[in-house]
């Protein structure tokens, strides 16, 4: 399956050739660096270097408000606004390395905060606006927030009650307050009014901390991953090679900046590459999304399997209803993208959806399908040039790289690419445990085929050991989803003394199907035929919905805890329906 469909030549034309010629030093040479050799700063690469040249009047961000009113910010406007905010922080006495948090929906102030903070060399940490007070407290406390930018409504609802418990919090800036509320609770517009729009970015070492991102909490308590300014090299080159940004492109990343995708690709990568980003303030809505793609002539669209699966379930004839002639590349991240979804993309848009793999810890895309490389549906693709990925056998203190193909093992990445996290906040021990020799252990299991494609097996924590077999839940879920009655499935291992663990599936049926024994037997029979009796689920439970994180990842640990009557653990990122 090839995904080249228009006359635009992909930036990454020859994968194999690029692998051999690639060097991170050359990539650094494609960026500008701060004037007078003052280092490397993400915000300078993203905005300032574009704001006086050809791109100054190009739209950097197009905000689509909930009521569909559009608010455009050109590169030069964004440059001034972010410089103003940098001066606000400077005037408040915020120093290098201090943490500036945001808690807001996808409003312009959030984006200006992110980039303005990076200009000052303070550290930006975005929080998801729907977090309740406890998860907000935990993250701000752990991250020792100095400043929080939020809205009046969120302040009233979530922050006021926390203020006493957060001694490091010096200022709260309200995006929509007309005047200051106190010496500590300040008005965005008042502060911005008084600040100059000229700001010279101070010396920034490429190793200076820039971003703090909390993980999704799929496998346990969310961890705070710290990234440095040098990560911009990965943002830039993945934007060029994977998202395939070309001058004039309109790009839409649907992720919220509260997750790493919404910052690395919802803010930084498109700006560094000088394209226009669409930012929709509203949450998922199939018809709204399709109409945005059409109306705003989106060329490149980066979304997640959870959204794609929801679109697939809708009864909409995409081809007949919409005109997507501008759309050139669709990408997905966050969870495995089932082969069916890749093929659905091909059928409805005329080209396959490009799955890619990465983590909060890696700061940017690591393994990907590319516009110019043959897609094998169900595979995550091949490593980014400049990144060495491998499958390994890992024992306590030893790591052995498995070179023969199709063998299941730990997915590991060789240290040395610029966007690898530099710390887990306040958890050095856990951080150290992620490394063995020159390798970073991702915590995921995968295999690599003879053509160099990587295939996701599962998270090491989710693997089911049944009758001497190692079963990845994703494989079972994918098979179940091929059954015509099944809409969604989640699979766990349930302790069963005779066989170790029993494969149990939670299944959501497509509407119109009765959850009865006959249907259950039918699905079980299908699974046995497809996967063999050792791997097929021995128990199926019909459910209305499957618990997921707000970023759409199946919370198998929660299903398991509930099944076993154990404490639910951290559920701060659980999506509440
Ligand atoms: P936590 O680390 O707190 O448990 P998390 O791992 O879900 O949460 P993220 O960093 O947001 O937090 O997610 C990265 C993980 O998501 C990867 O390690 C992998 O398990 C999964 N993932 C991301 N992209 C893909 C993909 N394309 N295919 C399969 N799995 C993916
Ligand atoms: Mg993780």
XYZ file of C-alpha atoms and ligand atoms in Angstrom:
609
model
C 0.000 0.000 0.000
C 1.644 3.222 -1.055
C 0.497 6.552 0.273
C 1.906 8.952 -2.324
C -1.130 10.514 -3.911
C -0.483 14.031 -5.041
C 2.144 15.759 -7.058
C 3.778 17.116 -3.908
C 7.020 15.289 -3.454
C 7.505 14.020 0.106
C 10.425 15.622 1.967
C 11.723 12.200 2.860
C 12.077 10.764 -0.591
C 14.443 7.899 -0.065
C 14.283 6.404 3.415
C 17.278 4.097 3.047
C 19.471 6.810 1.603
C 18.473 9.264 4.329
C 19.333 6.705 6.986
C 22.912 6.576 5.821
C 23.395 10.291 5.235
C 21.564 11.534 8.355
C 23.361 13.387 11.137
C 21.866 15.423 13.986
C 24.619 18.004 13.477
C 23.362 18.614 9.952
C 19.832 19.033 11.272
C 21.061 21.580 13.797
C 22.476 23.413 10.785
C 18.985 23.710 9.279
C 17.833 25.622 12.346
C 18.931 29.176 13.098
C 20.306 29.153 16.625
C 20.053 32.292 18.724
C 21.758 35.372 17.271
C 25.352 36.009 18.350
C 25.866 32.352 19.195
C 23.694 32.534 22.270
C 22.559 28.935 22.003
C 19.349 27.246 20.959
C 15.850 28.210 22.075
C 12.668 26.467 20.957
C 10.646 29.678 20.795
C 13.213 31.428 18.636
C 13.169 28.563 16.126
C 9.379 28.438 16.252
C 8.608 32.135 15.897
C 11.231 34.839 16.042
C 13.326 33.605 13.163
C 10.213 33.631 10.918
C 8.644 36.825 12.122
C 10.586 39.307 10.045
C 11.142 37.273 6.889
C 8.843 35.820 4.241
C 6.572 34.260 6.790
C 5.800 37.367 8.801
C 2.274 37.731 7.402
C 1.601 34.016 7.182
C -0.963 32.706 9.639
C 0.809 30.742 12.355
C -2.264 29.795 14.389
C -5.880 29.821 13.293
C -8.084 29.431 16.358
C -11.576 28.153 15.740
C -13.655 29.213 18.692
C -16.506 27.050 19.950
C -18.979 29.204 18.013
C -16.799 28.749 14.879
C -15.543 32.339 14.917
C -12.010 32.331 13.566
C -9.099 34.159 15.169
C -5.901 34.331 13.112
C -2.427 35.053 14.495
C 0.298 35.696 11.955
C 3.924 34.899 12.743
C 4.671 38.557 13.402
C 1.622 38.952 15.685
C 2.611 35.850 17.566
C 6.146 37.131 17.871
C 4.941 40.337 19.536
C 2.421 38.643 21.799
C 4.868 36.039 23.034
C 7.523 38.704 23.611
C 4.990 40.660 25.631
C 4.242 37.614 27.742
C 7.957 36.955 28.190
C 8.220 40.506 29.528
C 5.259 39.881 31.832
C 7.148 36.969 33.379
C 10.353 38.977 33.527
C 8.541 41.866 35.228
C 7.139 39.423 37.758
C 10.671 38.284 38.513
C 10.305 34.760 37.136
C 13.736 33.237 36.684
C 15.293 30.631 34.432
C 14.101 27.109 35.240
C 11.035 28.198 37.244
C 7.825 26.459 36.200
C 4.982 28.179 34.458
C 1.857 26.028 34.306
C -1.247 26.423 32.206
C -4.719 25.112 32.903
C -7.040 26.172 30.116
C -8.846 24.979 27.051
C -7.355 25.578 23.618
C -7.453 29.374 23.791
C -4.828 31.770 22.369
C -3.548 32.708 25.841
C -2.455 29.128 26.430
C -0.342 29.101 23.277
C 1.139 32.520 23.995
C 1.978 31.349 27.506
C 3.779 28.289 26.164
C 5.961 30.177 23.733
C 6.472 33.267 25.883
C 7.618 31.058 28.754
C 10.111 29.266 26.517
C 11.520 32.643 25.475
C 12.387 33.462 29.073
C 14.060 30.051 29.692
C 11.506 29.239 32.364
C 9.896 25.790 32.002
C 6.413 25.381 30.537
C 4.059 22.724 31.900
C 0.599 22.357 30.368
C -2.246 20.718 32.268
C -5.414 19.370 30.771
C -8.255 21.756 31.603
C -10.729 19.070 32.618
C -8.539 17.712 35.405
C -10.242 17.978 38.774
C -8.639 19.874 41.708
C -6.764 16.829 43.050
C -4.869 15.933 39.844
C -4.149 19.632 39.322
C -2.796 19.878 42.849
C -0.654 16.772 42.518
C 0.986 17.972 39.327
C 1.483 21.574 40.402
C 2.832 20.468 43.743
C 5.216 17.949 42.227
C 6.269 20.445 39.547
C 6.649 23.305 42.058
C 4.663 25.727 39.942
C 5.646 29.384 40.278
C 3.013 30.742 37.902
C -0.307 29.423 36.669
C -2.164 30.816 33.688
C -5.836 29.875 33.756
C -9.351 31.222 33.240
C -11.546 32.867 35.888
C -13.983 29.945 35.811
C -11.265 27.316 36.289
C -9.674 29.437 39.002
C -12.950 29.611 40.944
C -13.714 25.946 40.467
C -10.339 24.313 40.975
C -7.536 26.609 42.061
C -8.873 28.860 44.811
C -9.199 25.913 47.180
C -5.623 24.817 46.466
C -3.782 28.084 46.901
C -2.792 27.525 50.515
C -1.502 24.081 49.730
C 0.803 25.341 46.991
C 3.474 27.450 48.715
C 5.653 27.771 45.622
C 2.833 29.325 43.563
C 3.645 33.019 43.337
C 1.232 34.272 40.692
C -1.995 33.240 39.034
C -2.780 34.983 35.784
C -6.412 34.967 34.681
C -6.796 35.041 30.911
C -10.182 36.770 31.037
C -10.150 39.007 34.146
C -10.593 42.711 33.426
C -8.485 43.780 36.410
C -6.142 42.299 39.020
C -7.943 40.520 41.838
C -5.057 40.833 44.297
C -1.273 41.106 44.331
C -1.162 37.428 43.505
C -4.164 36.876 41.262
C -3.592 39.025 38.203
C -5.282 40.000 34.976
C -3.748 38.833 31.715
C -4.870 41.881 29.772
C -3.618 44.348 32.393
C -0.217 42.677 32.522
C 0.045 42.427 28.745
C -0.989 46.072 28.294
C 1.921 47.200 30.429
C 4.525 44.909 28.884
C 6.769 45.832 25.978
C 6.532 43.743 22.819
C 10.287 43.674 22.483
C 12.126 40.902 24.208
C 15.590 39.590 23.569
C 15.777 35.893 24.281
C 18.574 35.325 26.810
C 21.410 32.871 26.303
C 19.879 29.397 26.180
C 21.963 26.284 26.440
C 20.535 23.461 24.295
C 20.507 21.413 27.505
C 18.462 23.978 29.462
C 15.112 22.560 30.636
C 12.202 23.756 28.536
C 9.133 21.567 28.969
C 7.625 19.452 31.683
C 5.042 16.927 30.523
C 3.096 14.503 32.617
C 2.540 11.052 31.102
C -0.972 9.764 30.435
C -1.177 7.598 33.546
C -2.163 4.519 31.562
C -0.003 2.161 33.579
C 0.030 3.965 36.915
C 0.709 7.298 38.543
C 1.558 9.910 35.862
C 5.264 10.754 35.741
C 6.678 14.216 35.032
C 9.079 13.997 32.089
C 11.496 16.891 31.693
C 12.657 17.983 28.224
C 15.322 20.427 27.078
C 15.497 23.065 24.339
C 17.507 20.750 22.135
C 14.338 18.666 21.650
C 13.459 21.187 18.959
C 15.727 19.272 16.582
C 13.354 16.312 16.814
C 10.280 18.556 16.521
C 11.732 20.080 13.402
C 12.871 16.957 11.618
C 9.779 14.878 12.409
C 7.696 17.791 11.127
C 9.674 17.636 7.928
C 10.021 13.875 7.454
C 6.896 12.415 9.076
C 4.242 15.143 8.951
C 5.765 16.158 5.627
C 5.322 19.913 6.102
C 5.703 21.986 2.961
C 5.483 25.774 2.635
C 1.854 26.894 2.642
C 0.544 23.770 4.326
C -2.465 23.920 6.637
C -2.035 21.464 9.477
C -4.397 20.287 12.153
C -3.256 18.409 15.237
C -6.337 17.501 17.229
C -4.502 16.811 20.498
C -4.815 19.099 23.501
C -1.536 20.631 24.734
C -2.283 18.947 28.075
C -0.759 15.892 26.404
C 2.659 15.922 24.861
C 1.314 15.529 21.316
C -0.615 18.767 21.651
C 2.565 20.640 22.543
C 5.239 18.966 20.414
C 2.941 18.846 17.368
C 0.075 21.163 18.303
C 2.481 24.053 18.974
C 6.154 23.562 18.233
C 6.756 21.383 15.152
C 4.413 23.227 12.762
C 5.817 26.623 13.782
C 9.414 25.527 13.474
C 8.547 24.376 9.958
C 6.722 27.620 9.165
C 3.265 26.225 8.369
C -0.238 27.205 9.527
C -1.909 25.335 12.386
C -5.613 24.968 12.962
C -6.617 24.877 16.619
C -10.193 23.908 17.420
C -11.439 24.898 20.838
C -14.251 22.331 20.767
C -14.034 18.658 21.710
C -14.556 15.767 19.300
C -17.600 15.993 17.081
C -17.544 13.954 13.877
C -19.455 16.366 11.673
C -17.669 19.409 13.022
C -14.316 17.737 12.421
C -15.109 16.727 8.878
C -16.391 20.190 8.091
C -13.262 21.815 9.556
C -11.082 19.602 7.389
C -13.063 20.651 4.350
C -13.687 24.325 5.072
C -10.171 25.154 6.213
C -8.582 23.131 3.435
C -6.486 21.082 5.799
C -3.545 19.381 4.072
C -2.135 17.392 6.972
C -4.138 15.982 9.824
C -2.663 14.420 12.960
C -5.103 12.615 15.218
C -5.504 9.539 17.420
C -6.894 6.007 17.039
C -9.692 6.745 19.481
C -11.006 9.516 17.212
C -10.541 7.416 14.093
C -12.457 4.539 15.630
C -15.268 6.919 16.519
C -15.372 8.234 12.967
C -15.389 4.687 11.632
C -18.445 3.889 13.747
C -20.412 6.836 12.372
C -22.848 6.275 9.625
C -21.374 8.931 7.346
C -20.483 8.401 3.736
C -17.319 10.435 3.808
C -16.575 10.347 0.115
C -20.007 11.497 -0.949
C -20.524 14.077 1.762
C -17.250 15.969 1.829
C -14.601 17.267 -0.486
C -11.180 16.521 0.956
C -9.117 17.292 -2.107
C -6.592 19.270 -0.065
C -5.923 16.500 2.401
C -2.598 14.836 1.674
C -1.431 13.134 4.849
C -3.344 11.702 7.834
C -1.420 10.481 10.845
C -2.258 8.773 14.093
C -0.552 8.327 17.441
C -1.193 7.327 21.025
C -2.358 3.756 20.729
C -2.064 0.978 18.211
C -3.831 1.751 14.961
C -5.595 -1.393 13.869
C -5.103 -2.544 10.289
C -8.847 -1.998 9.703
C -8.427 1.681 10.489
C -5.535 2.039 8.068
C -7.630 0.428 5.366
C -10.689 2.512 6.288
C -8.491 5.553 5.653
C -7.513 4.226 2.258
C -11.143 3.568 1.336
C -12.470 6.903 2.528
C -9.648 9.324 1.786
C -7.765 7.488 -0.901
C -4.586 6.916 1.097
C -3.715 4.986 4.246
C -3.537 6.601 7.673
C 0.087 6.762 8.810
C 0.550 5.319 12.265
C 3.492 6.456 14.366
C 4.835 5.599 17.758
C 6.383 7.672 20.494
C 5.994 8.531 24.158
C 5.959 11.489 26.498
C 9.511 10.465 27.384
C 10.794 10.592 23.793
C 9.427 14.105 23.217
C 8.774 13.454 19.539
C 7.972 10.793 16.947
C 10.412 7.872 16.983
C 8.934 5.167 14.744
C 6.723 6.101 11.848
C 5.119 5.373 8.548
C 6.178 7.881 5.930
C 4.416 9.274 2.884
C 7.059 7.732 0.613
C 7.453 4.336 2.249
C 5.167 1.388 1.611
C 2.673 1.033 4.467
C 2.042 -2.338 6.061
C -1.330 -1.882 7.782
C -1.060 -2.591 11.499
C 2.646 -1.757 11.693
C 4.041 1.340 13.432
C 6.529 1.708 10.597
C 10.262 2.297 10.693
C 12.542 4.333 12.987
C 13.075 7.989 12.296
C 16.460 8.556 10.628
C 18.745 9.509 13.521
C 16.999 7.154 15.923
C 18.161 3.611 16.494
C 15.363 1.323 17.650
C 15.774 -2.354 18.449
C 14.098 -5.344 19.991
C 15.884 -6.683 23.033
C 15.848 -9.308 25.678
C 16.134 -7.550 29.001
C 17.100 -9.203 32.250
C 17.799 -7.473 35.513
C 21.110 -5.968 34.530
C 21.654 -7.265 31.044
C 20.373 -6.363 27.655
C 20.761 -8.471 24.539
C 19.674 -7.103 21.197
C 17.684 -9.634 19.205
C 18.721 -9.457 15.595
C 16.608 -12.215 14.089
C 13.296 -10.963 12.698
C 9.775 -11.456 14.056
C 10.932 -12.108 17.605
C 8.964 -10.471 20.354
C 10.925 -8.440 22.904
C 11.391 -5.100 24.626
C 11.349 -2.065 22.398
C 14.505 -0.090 23.163
C 15.992 3.102 21.737
C 19.654 4.017 21.674
C 20.392 7.088 23.783
C 21.671 10.173 22.020
C 18.712 11.599 20.114
C 17.991 15.162 21.249
C 14.427 14.899 22.552
C 14.896 12.043 25.002
C 13.710 13.171 28.451
C 16.388 14.233 30.931
C 14.560 13.372 34.159
C 11.432 12.118 35.811
C 10.623 14.886 38.185
C 11.679 14.013 41.747
C 12.148 10.397 40.815
C 15.738 9.721 39.924
C 15.497 6.065 40.788
C 12.668 5.474 38.362
C 14.498 7.455 35.691
C 17.669 5.417 36.142
C 15.685 2.216 35.850
C 14.721 3.199 32.296
C 18.299 2.887 31.093
C 20.565 -0.075 30.596
C 23.961 0.609 29.056
C 23.446 2.773 26.012
C 19.759 1.878 25.683
C 16.551 3.500 26.845
C 13.928 0.904 27.775
C 10.537 2.116 26.574
C 8.401 -0.295 28.617
C 6.670 -1.468 25.433
C 6.995 -4.825 23.715
C 7.258 -5.109 19.963
C 8.752 -7.111 17.146
C 10.620 -6.159 14.019
C 10.037 -7.934 10.726
C 12.591 -8.852 8.083
C 11.874 -5.605 6.185
C 12.653 -3.477 9.241
C 9.024 -2.638 10.167
C 8.117 -2.518 13.857
C 4.923 -4.091 15.157
C 3.490 -3.163 18.530
C 2.760 -6.058 20.870
C 1.726 -4.311 24.070
C 2.951 -2.619 27.166
C 5.221 -4.852 29.192
C 2.821 -4.294 32.124
C -0.194 -5.517 30.141
C 1.260 -8.724 28.755
C -0.752 -11.800 29.623
C 0.999 -15.025 30.514
C -1.355 -17.880 29.752
C -0.501 -21.607 29.541
C 3.116 -20.792 28.794
C 2.240 -18.258 26.051
C 2.871 -14.534 26.156
C -0.180 -12.792 24.766
C -0.336 -9.114 23.888
C -3.826 -7.697 24.493
C -3.639 -5.592 21.344
C -3.397 -8.673 19.141
C -6.512 -10.183 20.712
C -8.403 -6.879 20.625
C -7.562 -6.394 16.949
C -8.900 -9.828 16.104
C -12.086 -9.332 18.093
C -12.685 -6.064 16.307
C -12.747 -7.882 12.997
C -15.958 -9.588 14.124
C -18.941 -7.829 12.535
C -20.773 -7.384 15.879
C -17.831 -5.928 17.803
C -17.347 -2.214 18.137
C -14.568 -2.125 20.738
C -12.675 -4.583 22.867
C -10.245 -4.507 25.778
C -8.375 -7.561 26.967
C -6.756 -8.370 30.305
C -5.159 -11.347 32.036
C -7.139 -12.685 34.974
C -5.199 -14.881 37.434
C -6.165 -18.530 37.048
C -3.976 -20.984 38.985
C -4.038 -23.812 36.435
C -2.844 -21.719 33.466
C -1.267 -18.639 35.052
C -3.653 -16.106 33.587
C -6.842 -16.434 31.632
C -7.497 -14.142 28.676
C -10.584 -12.098 29.420
C -12.180 -9.693 26.940
C -14.510 -6.801 27.615
C -16.531 -6.175 24.506
C -18.711 -3.290 23.365
C -21.179 -4.445 20.729
C -22.156 -2.416 17.701
C -25.618 -0.967 18.110
C -28.399 -3.329 17.117
C -26.703 -6.429 18.587
C -28.075 -8.076 21.710
C -25.556 -8.969 24.427
C -26.724 -12.573 24.828
C -25.047 -16.000 25.103
C -25.508 -16.782 21.469
C -23.601 -13.689 20.407
C -20.954 -14.484 23.010
C -20.441 -17.998 21.664
C -20.340 -16.680 18.152
C -17.568 -14.202 19.010
C -15.648 -16.793 21.033
C -15.838 -19.279 18.175
C -14.614 -16.649 15.747
C -11.703 -15.738 18.037
C -10.699 -19.374 18.456
C -10.713 -19.930 14.761
C -8.661 -16.805 14.100
C -6.166 -17.052 16.946
C -6.219 -20.605 18.214
C -7.643 -21.749 21.532
C -4.550 -20.871 23.588
C -4.740 -17.174 22.762
C -8.479 -16.609 22.214
C -10.405 -15.184 25.169
C -11.844 -17.746 27.540
C -14.168 -15.197 29.057
C -16.115 -12.423 27.391
C -18.044 -9.759 29.240
C -20.280 -7.316 27.390
C -19.950 -3.732 28.560
C -21.440 -0.400 27.534
C -18.100 1.341 27.271
C -14.429 0.800 27.940
C -12.555 2.963 30.448
C -10.016 5.167 28.733
C -7.688 7.978 29.550
C -8.738 11.391 28.338
C -6.266 10.943 25.531
C -8.166 7.840 24.480
C -5.966 5.004 25.756
C -7.598 1.871 27.093
C -7.075 1.679 30.876
C -6.528 -2.072 31.132
C -5.093 -1.739 34.622
C -8.423 -0.274 35.747
C -10.422 -3.108 34.174
C -8.122 -5.538 35.899
C -8.347 -3.832 39.283
C -12.142 -3.801 39.050
C -12.203 -7.434 37.963
C -10.084 -8.442 40.930
C -11.746 -6.105 43.402
C -8.486 -4.226 43.992
C -8.032 -0.484 44.565
C -8.436 1.488 41.333
C -5.181 3.433 41.726
C -4.678 6.848 40.109
C -7.669 7.663 37.910
C -6.906 11.336 37.373
C -6.713 10.875 33.619
C -9.839 8.702 33.327
C -12.280 10.009 30.758
C -15.652 10.611 32.418
C -18.485 9.898 30.064
P 1.992 6.141 31.558
O 3.419 6.146 31.131
O 1.691 7.161 32.606
O 1.468 4.794 31.890
P 1.340 6.403 28.774
O 2.496 5.490 28.547
O 0.052 6.047 28.112
O 1.078 6.620 30.316
P 2.150 8.409 26.923
O 3.555 8.807 27.008
O 1.132 9.438 26.577
O 1.720 7.853 28.329
O 1.954 7.247 25.897
C 3.001 6.530 25.314
C 2.576 5.114 25.113
O 1.419 5.039 24.255
C 3.601 4.257 24.428
O 4.580 3.792 25.325
C 2.747 3.129 23.857
O 2.444 2.162 24.832
C 1.477 3.864 23.464
N 1.545 4.252 22.032
C 1.775 5.463 21.516
N 1.726 5.447 20.171
C 1.476 4.179 19.819
C 1.323 3.493 18.567
N 1.391 4.133 17.412
N 1.100 2.176 18.613
C 1.008 1.518 19.788
N 1.138 2.095 20.982
C 1.363 3.409 21.017
Mg 4.321 5.413 29.459
